[in-house]
C-alpha cells in the first residue's frame, strides 16, 4: 500500500458546492499520523515508513511496540501501519504527515475500513436470494431450498451461497472525491459513504487509477 493517512469516521452530512448542489459527504477525523520508523531495502528488503495513527496511553501498547517507539523518541501512538515509499529519507521520525501534502480538493481517494457487522444472516439478506410465497398455505417462505443434487455429485459444491456471518470484512471504497480539506481541524470531507461504523478506523489513499 502506498503512502496513506489514518483517520476515524465521524459521520455523514451534506455540504453545498459552488453551483448550489447538495453533496452527501462523510467527515473523517484525520489522526496524528506521526512517522515512527523508516524501513530500508538493506535491512528489511523493501523501502517503507511506519506511521502511528492516534496518540494514546502507554498501557494500550505491548512492550515490543512501546520499546521501539521509545527507542526512536516517539510518543505512544496506535495503530501502527506501514506504507511503501520510494525514498524513506524524505521523512523524519517524529514528524507528522500533513493532510495538505497528500490530499487536495477534487482529487480521488480510496478509503479502506472494516464494514459494519450484520451477524448471522440467511441467504436472502446475505446473497439477495429469492424467497417462496408468503401465503398461509405455503411451506416455503425464507428457507434456503436445495443446495445441490442427490447421488450426483452427492456433495455440496464449494462456494455455494449459504447462510453465515455477514459484514465485518475489510472493504475498500474506491474513487471517492475529496470535497474539502480542513487542515486546522484535521478534517477530510469525502463525497459519498465509506465503510464502517462511526468511530471506525479508516485508511485513506490517493487513488492510483485514472478513470473516474
PDB file of C-alpha atoms in Angstrom:
ATOM      1  CA  UNK A   1       0.000   0.000   0.000  1.00  0.00           C
ATOM      2  CA  UNK A   2       1.377   3.387  -0.935  1.00  0.00           C
ATOM      3  CA  UNK A   3       1.547   6.378   1.392  1.00  0.00           C
ATOM      4  CA  UNK A   4      -1.787   6.935   3.146  1.00  0.00           C
ATOM      5  CA  UNK A   5      -3.206   8.687   6.180  1.00  0.00           C
ATOM      6  CA  UNK A   6      -5.147   7.170   9.075  1.00  0.00           C
ATOM      7  CA  UNK A   7      -8.404   8.612  10.322  1.00  0.00           C
ATOM      8  CA  UNK A   8     -11.689   7.878  12.048  1.00  0.00           C
ATOM      9  CA  UNK A   9     -15.176   8.127  10.598  1.00  0.00           C
ATOM     10  CA  UNK A  10     -17.200  10.841  12.337  1.00  0.00           C
ATOM     11  CA  UNK A  11     -20.437  10.613  10.396  1.00  0.00           C
ATOM     12  CA  UNK A  12     -22.292  11.869   7.340  1.00  0.00           C
ATOM     13  CA  UNK A  13     -23.791  15.235   6.465  1.00  0.00           C
ATOM     14  CA  UNK A  14     -24.273  17.371   3.385  1.00  0.00           C
ATOM     15  CA  UNK A  15     -22.476  20.397   2.019  1.00  0.00           C
ATOM     16  CA  UNK A  16     -23.190  22.669  -0.921  1.00  0.00           C
ATOM     17  CA  UNK A  17     -20.845  23.069  -3.837  1.00  0.00           C
ATOM     18  CA  UNK A  18     -20.199  26.236  -5.830  1.00  0.00           C
ATOM     19  CA  UNK A  19     -23.232  25.629  -8.038  1.00  0.00           C
ATOM     20  CA  UNK A  20     -25.577  25.145  -5.074  1.00  0.00           C
ATOM     21  CA  UNK A  21     -25.924  21.370  -5.334  1.00  0.00           C
ATOM     22  CA  UNK A  22     -26.178  19.445  -2.057  1.00  0.00           C
ATOM     23  CA  UNK A  23     -23.468  16.801  -1.825  1.00  0.00           C
ATOM     24  CA  UNK A  24     -23.608  13.872   0.622  1.00  0.00           C
ATOM     25  CA  UNK A  25     -20.256  13.733   2.392  1.00  0.00           C
ATOM     26  CA  UNK A  26     -18.574  11.669   5.072  1.00  0.00           C
ATOM     27  CA  UNK A  27     -16.461  13.587   7.579  1.00  0.00           C
ATOM     28  CA  UNK A  28     -13.214  11.865   8.526  1.00  0.00           C
ATOM     29  CA  UNK A  29     -11.192  12.962  11.557  1.00  0.00           C
ATOM     30  CA  UNK A  30      -7.581  12.525  10.496  1.00  0.00           C
ATOM     31  CA  UNK A  31      -5.175  11.182  13.093  1.00  0.00           C
ATOM     32  CA  UNK A  32      -1.802  12.497  14.233  1.00  0.00           C
ATOM     33  CA  UNK A  33      -0.085  10.375  11.537  1.00  0.00           C
ATOM     34  CA  UNK A  34       3.370  10.508  13.130  1.00  0.00           C
ATOM     35  CA  UNK A  35       6.283   8.816  11.373  1.00  0.00           C
ATOM     36  CA  UNK A  36       7.509   6.221  13.871  1.00  0.00           C
ATOM     37  CA  UNK A  37      10.099   4.254  11.853  1.00  0.00           C
ATOM     38  CA  UNK A  38      11.812   4.013   8.478  1.00  0.00           C
ATOM     39  CA  UNK A  39      12.466   0.742   6.666  1.00  0.00           C
ATOM     40  CA  UNK A  40      15.315   0.358   4.178  1.00  0.00           C
ATOM     41  CA  UNK A  41      15.969  -2.167   1.442  1.00  0.00           C
ATOM     42  CA  UNK A  42      19.264  -3.173   3.049  1.00  0.00           C
ATOM     43  CA  UNK A  43      17.746  -4.040   6.433  1.00  0.00           C
ATOM     44  CA  UNK A  44      14.166  -5.006   5.548  1.00  0.00           C
ATOM     45  CA  UNK A  45      14.148  -5.905   1.851  1.00  0.00           C
ATOM     46  CA  UNK A  46      11.853  -3.018   0.896  1.00  0.00           C
ATOM     47  CA  UNK A  47      11.511   0.711   1.471  1.00  0.00           C
ATOM     48  CA  UNK A  48       8.659   1.985   3.628  1.00  0.00           C
ATOM     49  CA  UNK A  49       7.755   4.121   6.607  1.00  0.00           C
ATOM     50  CA  UNK A  50       5.765   3.189   9.677  1.00  0.00           C
ATOM     51  CA  UNK A  51       3.037   5.628  10.698  1.00  0.00           C
ATOM     52  CA  UNK A  52       1.232   5.883  14.028  1.00  0.00           C
ATOM     53  CA  UNK A  53      -2.382   6.950  13.793  1.00  0.00           C
ATOM     54  CA  UNK A  54      -3.544   8.464  17.080  1.00  0.00           C
ATOM     55  CA  UNK A  55      -1.815   9.388  20.323  1.00  0.00           C
ATOM     56  CA  UNK A  56      -2.734   7.080  23.188  1.00  0.00           C
ATOM     57  CA  UNK A  57      -1.509   5.905  26.588  1.00  0.00           C
ATOM     58  CA  UNK A  58       1.387   3.505  27.020  1.00  0.00           C
ATOM     59  CA  UNK A  59      -0.608   0.667  28.595  1.00  0.00           C
ATOM     60  CA  UNK A  60      -2.613   0.252  25.368  1.00  0.00           C
ATOM     61  CA  UNK A  61       0.553  -0.852  23.544  1.00  0.00           C
ATOM     62  CA  UNK A  62       2.513  -4.040  24.070  1.00  0.00           C
ATOM     63  CA  UNK A  63       6.126  -3.974  25.244  1.00  0.00           C
ATOM     64  CA  UNK A  64       7.797  -4.516  21.837  1.00  0.00           C
ATOM     65  CA  UNK A  65       5.785  -1.681  20.292  1.00  0.00           C
ATOM     66  CA  UNK A  66       6.420   0.678  23.183  1.00  0.00           C
ATOM     67  CA  UNK A  67      10.105  -0.238  23.239  1.00  0.00           C
ATOM     68  CA  UNK A  68      10.503   0.565  19.543  1.00  0.00           C
ATOM     69  CA  UNK A  69       8.713   3.890  19.964  1.00  0.00           C
ATOM     70  CA  UNK A  70      10.852   4.894  22.955  1.00  0.00           C
ATOM     71  CA  UNK A  71      13.990   3.942  21.029  1.00  0.00           C
ATOM     72  CA  UNK A  72      13.012   6.465  18.353  1.00  0.00           C
ATOM     73  CA  UNK A  73      11.812   9.044  20.940  1.00  0.00           C
ATOM     74  CA  UNK A  74       8.252   8.901  19.626  1.00  0.00           C
ATOM     75  CA  UNK A  75       5.168   9.232  21.897  1.00  0.00           C
ATOM     76  CA  UNK A  76       2.714   6.368  22.311  1.00  0.00           C
ATOM     77  CA  UNK A  77       0.584   6.089  19.167  1.00  0.00           C
ATOM     78  CA  UNK A  78      -1.686   3.417  17.710  1.00  0.00           C
ATOM     79  CA  UNK A  79      -2.394   1.762  15.386  1.00  0.00           C
ATOM     80  CA  UNK A  80       0.953   1.330  13.641  1.00  0.00           C
ATOM     81  CA  UNK A  81       0.843   0.755   9.886  1.00  0.00           C
ATOM     82  CA  UNK A  82       3.491   0.515   7.194  1.00  0.00           C
ATOM     83  CA  UNK A  83       3.243   2.316   3.863  1.00  0.00           C
ATOM     84  CA  UNK A  84       5.549   1.754   0.911  1.00  0.00           C
ATOM     85  CA  UNK A  85       7.502   4.805  -0.250  1.00  0.00           C
ATOM     86  CA  UNK A  86      10.344   5.136  -2.743  1.00  0.00           C
ATOM     87  CA  UNK A  87      12.558   7.315  -0.551  1.00  0.00           C
ATOM     88  CA  UNK A  88      12.078   6.984   3.227  1.00  0.00           C
ATOM     89  CA  UNK A  89      14.823   9.585   3.811  1.00  0.00           C
ATOM     90  CA  UNK A  90      12.347  12.287   2.761  1.00  0.00           C
ATOM     91  CA  UNK A  91      10.562  11.720   6.097  1.00  0.00           C
ATOM     92  CA  UNK A  92      11.789  12.463   9.609  1.00  0.00           C
ATOM     93  CA  UNK A  93      10.946  10.170  12.524  1.00  0.00           C
ATOM     94  CA  UNK A  94       8.730  12.002  14.980  1.00  0.00           C
ATOM     95  CA  UNK A  95       7.250  14.398  12.412  1.00  0.00           C
ATOM     96  CA  UNK A  96       3.574  14.365  11.457  1.00  0.00           C
ATOM     97  CA  UNK A  97       2.432  13.972   7.853  1.00  0.00           C
ATOM     98  CA  UNK A  98       0.303  16.985   6.991  1.00  0.00           C
ATOM     99  CA  UNK A  99      -3.013  16.354   5.189  1.00  0.00           C
ATOM    100  CA  UNK A 100      -2.428  19.099   2.616  1.00  0.00           C
ATOM    101  CA  UNK A 101       0.776  17.377   1.490  1.00  0.00           C
ATOM    102  CA  UNK A 102      -1.213  14.348   0.341  1.00  0.00           C
ATOM    103  CA  UNK A 103      -4.793  15.472  -0.341  1.00  0.00           C
ATOM    104  CA  UNK A 104      -6.269  18.277  -2.417  1.00  0.00           C
ATOM    105  CA  UNK A 105      -9.830  19.224  -3.261  1.00  0.00           C
ATOM    106  CA  UNK A 106     -11.487  17.369  -6.168  1.00  0.00           C
ATOM    107  CA  UNK A 107      -8.909  14.568  -6.164  1.00  0.00           C
ATOM    108  CA  UNK A 108      -9.975  10.919  -5.940  1.00  0.00           C
ATOM    109  CA  UNK A 109      -9.139   8.723  -2.956  1.00  0.00           C
ATOM    110  CA  UNK A 110      -9.593   5.091  -1.928  1.00  0.00           C
ATOM    111  CA  UNK A 111     -10.960   4.564   1.587  1.00  0.00           C
ATOM    112  CA  UNK A 112     -10.372   1.276   3.410  1.00  0.00           C
ATOM    113  CA  UNK A 113     -12.125   0.166   6.562  1.00  0.00           C
ATOM    114  CA  UNK A 114     -13.962  -2.654   8.290  1.00  0.00           C
ATOM    115  CA  UNK A 115     -17.579  -2.914   7.174  1.00  0.00           C
ATOM    116  CA  UNK A 116     -20.445  -2.951   9.654  1.00  0.00           C
ATOM    117  CA  UNK A 117     -21.037  -6.433  11.081  1.00  0.00           C
ATOM    118  CA  UNK A 118     -24.532  -7.821  10.424  1.00  0.00           C
ATOM    119  CA  UNK A 119     -24.134 -11.048  12.386  1.00  0.00           C
ATOM    120  CA  UNK A 120     -25.528 -14.388  11.212  1.00  0.00           C
ATOM    121  CA  UNK A 121     -27.793 -13.897   8.183  1.00  0.00           C
ATOM    122  CA  UNK A 122     -29.710 -16.080   5.782  1.00  0.00           C
ATOM    123  CA  UNK A 123     -29.316 -16.305   2.030  1.00  0.00           C
ATOM    124  CA  UNK A 124     -31.992 -13.698   1.270  1.00  0.00           C
ATOM    125  CA  UNK A 125     -30.210 -10.879   3.081  1.00  0.00           C
ATOM    126  CA  UNK A 126     -26.673 -12.157   2.582  1.00  0.00           C
ATOM    127  CA  UNK A 127     -26.830 -13.123  -1.103  1.00  0.00           C
ATOM    128  CA  UNK A 128     -30.042 -11.420  -2.309  1.00  0.00           C
ATOM    129  CA  UNK A 129     -31.656 -14.809  -2.950  1.00  0.00           C
ATOM    130  CA  UNK A 130     -35.329 -15.146  -3.840  1.00  0.00           C
ATOM    131  CA  UNK A 131     -37.992 -16.453  -1.466  1.00  0.00           C
ATOM    132  CA  UNK A 132     -41.133 -18.515  -1.680  1.00  0.00           C
ATOM    133  CA  UNK A 133     -44.772 -17.372  -1.456  1.00  0.00           C
ATOM    134  CA  UNK A 134     -45.701 -15.736   1.820  1.00  0.00           C
ATOM    135  CA  UNK A 135     -49.281 -17.058   1.687  1.00  0.00           C
ATOM    136  CA  UNK A 136     -50.595 -19.132   4.594  1.00  0.00           C
ATOM    137  CA  UNK A 137     -50.659 -22.411   2.667  1.00  0.00           C
ATOM    138  CA  UNK A 138     -47.019 -22.231   1.585  1.00  0.00           C
ATOM    139  CA  UNK A 139     -44.448 -24.296   3.466  1.00  0.00           C
ATOM    140  CA  UNK A 140     -41.546 -22.441   1.841  1.00  0.00           C
ATOM    141  CA  UNK A 141     -41.047 -18.794   2.845  1.00  0.00           C
ATOM    142  CA  UNK A 142     -37.478 -17.706   3.530  1.00  0.00           C
ATOM    143  CA  UNK A 143     -35.649 -21.025   3.786  1.00  0.00           C
ATOM    144  CA  UNK A 144     -32.680 -21.762   1.575  1.00  0.00           C
ATOM    145  CA  UNK A 145     -34.056 -24.552  -0.592  1.00  0.00           C
ATOM    146  CA  UNK A 146     -31.942 -27.115  -2.413  1.00  0.00           C
ATOM    147  CA  UNK A 147     -28.160 -26.760  -2.236  1.00  0.00           C
ATOM    148  CA  UNK A 148     -27.336 -29.459  -4.794  1.00  0.00           C
ATOM    149  CA  UNK A 149     -28.369 -32.711  -6.459  1.00  0.00           C
ATOM    150  CA  UNK A 150     -28.512 -36.075  -4.666  1.00  0.00           C
ATOM    151  CA  UNK A 151     -26.474 -39.021  -5.953  1.00  0.00           C
ATOM    152  CA  UNK A 152     -24.579 -36.935  -8.497  1.00  0.00           C
ATOM    153  CA  UNK A 153     -22.480 -35.142  -7.355  1.00  0.00           C
ATOM    154  CA  UNK A 154     -23.509 -36.309  -3.884  1.00  0.00           C
ATOM    155  CA  UNK A 155     -21.927 -33.313  -2.195  1.00  0.00           C
ATOM    156  CA  UNK A 156     -22.262 -29.553  -1.903  1.00  0.00           C
ATOM    157  CA  UNK A 157     -20.110 -27.564  -4.287  1.00  0.00           C
ATOM    158  CA  UNK A 158     -17.534 -25.258  -2.786  1.00  0.00           C
ATOM    159  CA  UNK A 159     -18.680 -21.637  -2.946  1.00  0.00           C
ATOM    160  CA  UNK A 160     -22.394 -22.401  -2.726  1.00  0.00           C
ATOM    161  CA  UNK A 161     -24.284 -19.447  -1.277  1.00  0.00           C
ATOM    162  CA  UNK A 162     -25.157 -20.432   2.263  1.00  0.00           C
ATOM    163  CA  UNK A 163     -26.215 -18.662   5.471  1.00  0.00           C
ATOM    164  CA  UNK A 164     -23.351 -17.276   7.509  1.00  0.00           C
ATOM    165  CA  UNK A 165     -21.739 -14.257   9.076  1.00  0.00           C
ATOM    166  CA  UNK A 166     -22.270 -11.077   7.098  1.00  0.00           C
ATOM    167  CA  UNK A 167     -20.190  -7.904   7.193  1.00  0.00           C
ATOM    168  CA  UNK A 168     -17.196  -7.166   9.427  1.00  0.00           C
ATOM    169  CA  UNK A 169     -14.811  -7.514   6.495  1.00  0.00           C
ATOM    170  CA  UNK A 170     -12.067  -5.314   5.114  1.00  0.00           C
ATOM    171  CA  UNK A 171     -13.647  -3.183   2.394  1.00  0.00           C
ATOM    172  CA  UNK A 172     -12.132  -0.653   0.010  1.00  0.00           C
ATOM    173  CA  UNK A 173     -14.407   2.043  -1.417  1.00  0.00           C
ATOM    174  CA  UNK A 174     -12.656   3.430  -4.475  1.00  0.00           C
ATOM    175  CA  UNK A 175     -12.715   6.716  -6.377  1.00  0.00           C
ATOM    176  CA  UNK A 176     -14.361   8.958  -3.803  1.00  0.00           C
ATOM    177  CA  UNK A 177     -13.937  12.667  -4.427  1.00  0.00           C
ATOM    178  CA  UNK A 178     -12.364  14.919  -1.793  1.00  0.00           C
ATOM    179  CA  UNK A 179     -14.762  17.810  -1.286  1.00  0.00           C
ATOM    180  CA  UNK A 180     -12.810  19.735   1.354  1.00  0.00           C
ATOM    181  CA  UNK A 181      -9.591  19.512   3.359  1.00  0.00           C
ATOM    182  CA  UNK A 182      -9.696  21.309   6.724  1.00  0.00           C
ATOM    183  CA  UNK A 183      -6.083  21.300   7.896  1.00  0.00           C
ATOM    184  CA  UNK A 184      -6.714  23.362  11.033  1.00  0.00           C
ATOM    185  CA  UNK A 185      -9.251  20.893  12.462  1.00  0.00           C
ATOM    186  CA  UNK A 186      -7.757  17.850  10.776  1.00  0.00           C
ATOM    187  CA  UNK A 187     -10.966  17.017   8.903  1.00  0.00           C
ATOM    188  CA  UNK A 188     -11.407  15.472   5.483  1.00  0.00           C
ATOM    189  CA  UNK A 189     -14.730  15.756   3.650  1.00  0.00           C
ATOM    190  CA  UNK A 190     -15.231  12.866   1.228  1.00  0.00           C
ATOM    191  CA  UNK A 191     -18.180  12.624  -1.156  1.00  0.00           C
ATOM    192  CA  UNK A 192     -20.301   9.522  -0.563  1.00  0.00           C
ATOM    193  CA  UNK A 193     -20.271   6.769   2.047  1.00  0.00           C
ATOM    194  CA  UNK A 194     -17.241   4.975   3.452  1.00  0.00           C
ATOM    195  CA  UNK A 195     -17.008   1.575   5.157  1.00  0.00           C
ATOM    196  CA  UNK A 196     -17.549   1.049   8.858  1.00  0.00           C
ATOM    197  CA  UNK A 197     -19.308   2.476  11.873  1.00  0.00           C
ATOM    198  CA  UNK A 198     -18.892   5.935  13.361  1.00  0.00           C
ATOM    199  CA  UNK A 199     -15.567   5.981  15.148  1.00  0.00           C
ATOM    200  CA  UNK A 200     -14.185   3.168  12.985  1.00  0.00           C
ATOM    201  CA  UNK A 201     -10.608   3.272  11.713  1.00  0.00           C
ATOM    202  CA  UNK A 202     -10.077   4.291   8.073  1.00  0.00           C
ATOM    203  CA  UNK A 203      -7.071   4.296   5.758  1.00  0.00           C
ATOM    204  CA  UNK A 204      -7.279   6.996   3.080  1.00  0.00           C
ATOM    205  CA  UNK A 205      -5.081   6.594  -0.006  1.00  0.00           C
ATOM    206  CA  UNK A 206      -4.829   8.761  -3.134  1.00  0.00           C
ATOM    207  CA  UNK A 207      -6.401   6.770  -5.955  1.00  0.00           C
ATOM    208  CA  UNK A 208      -3.889   5.482  -8.496  1.00  0.00           C
ATOM    209  CA  UNK A 209      -6.360   4.700 -11.285  1.00  0.00           C
ATOM    210  CA  UNK A 210      -7.019   7.341 -13.928  1.00  0.00           C
ATOM    211  CA  UNK A 211     -10.705   6.760 -14.657  1.00  0.00           C
ATOM    212  CA  UNK A 212     -13.477   8.397 -12.644  1.00  0.00           C
TER     213      UNK A 212
END
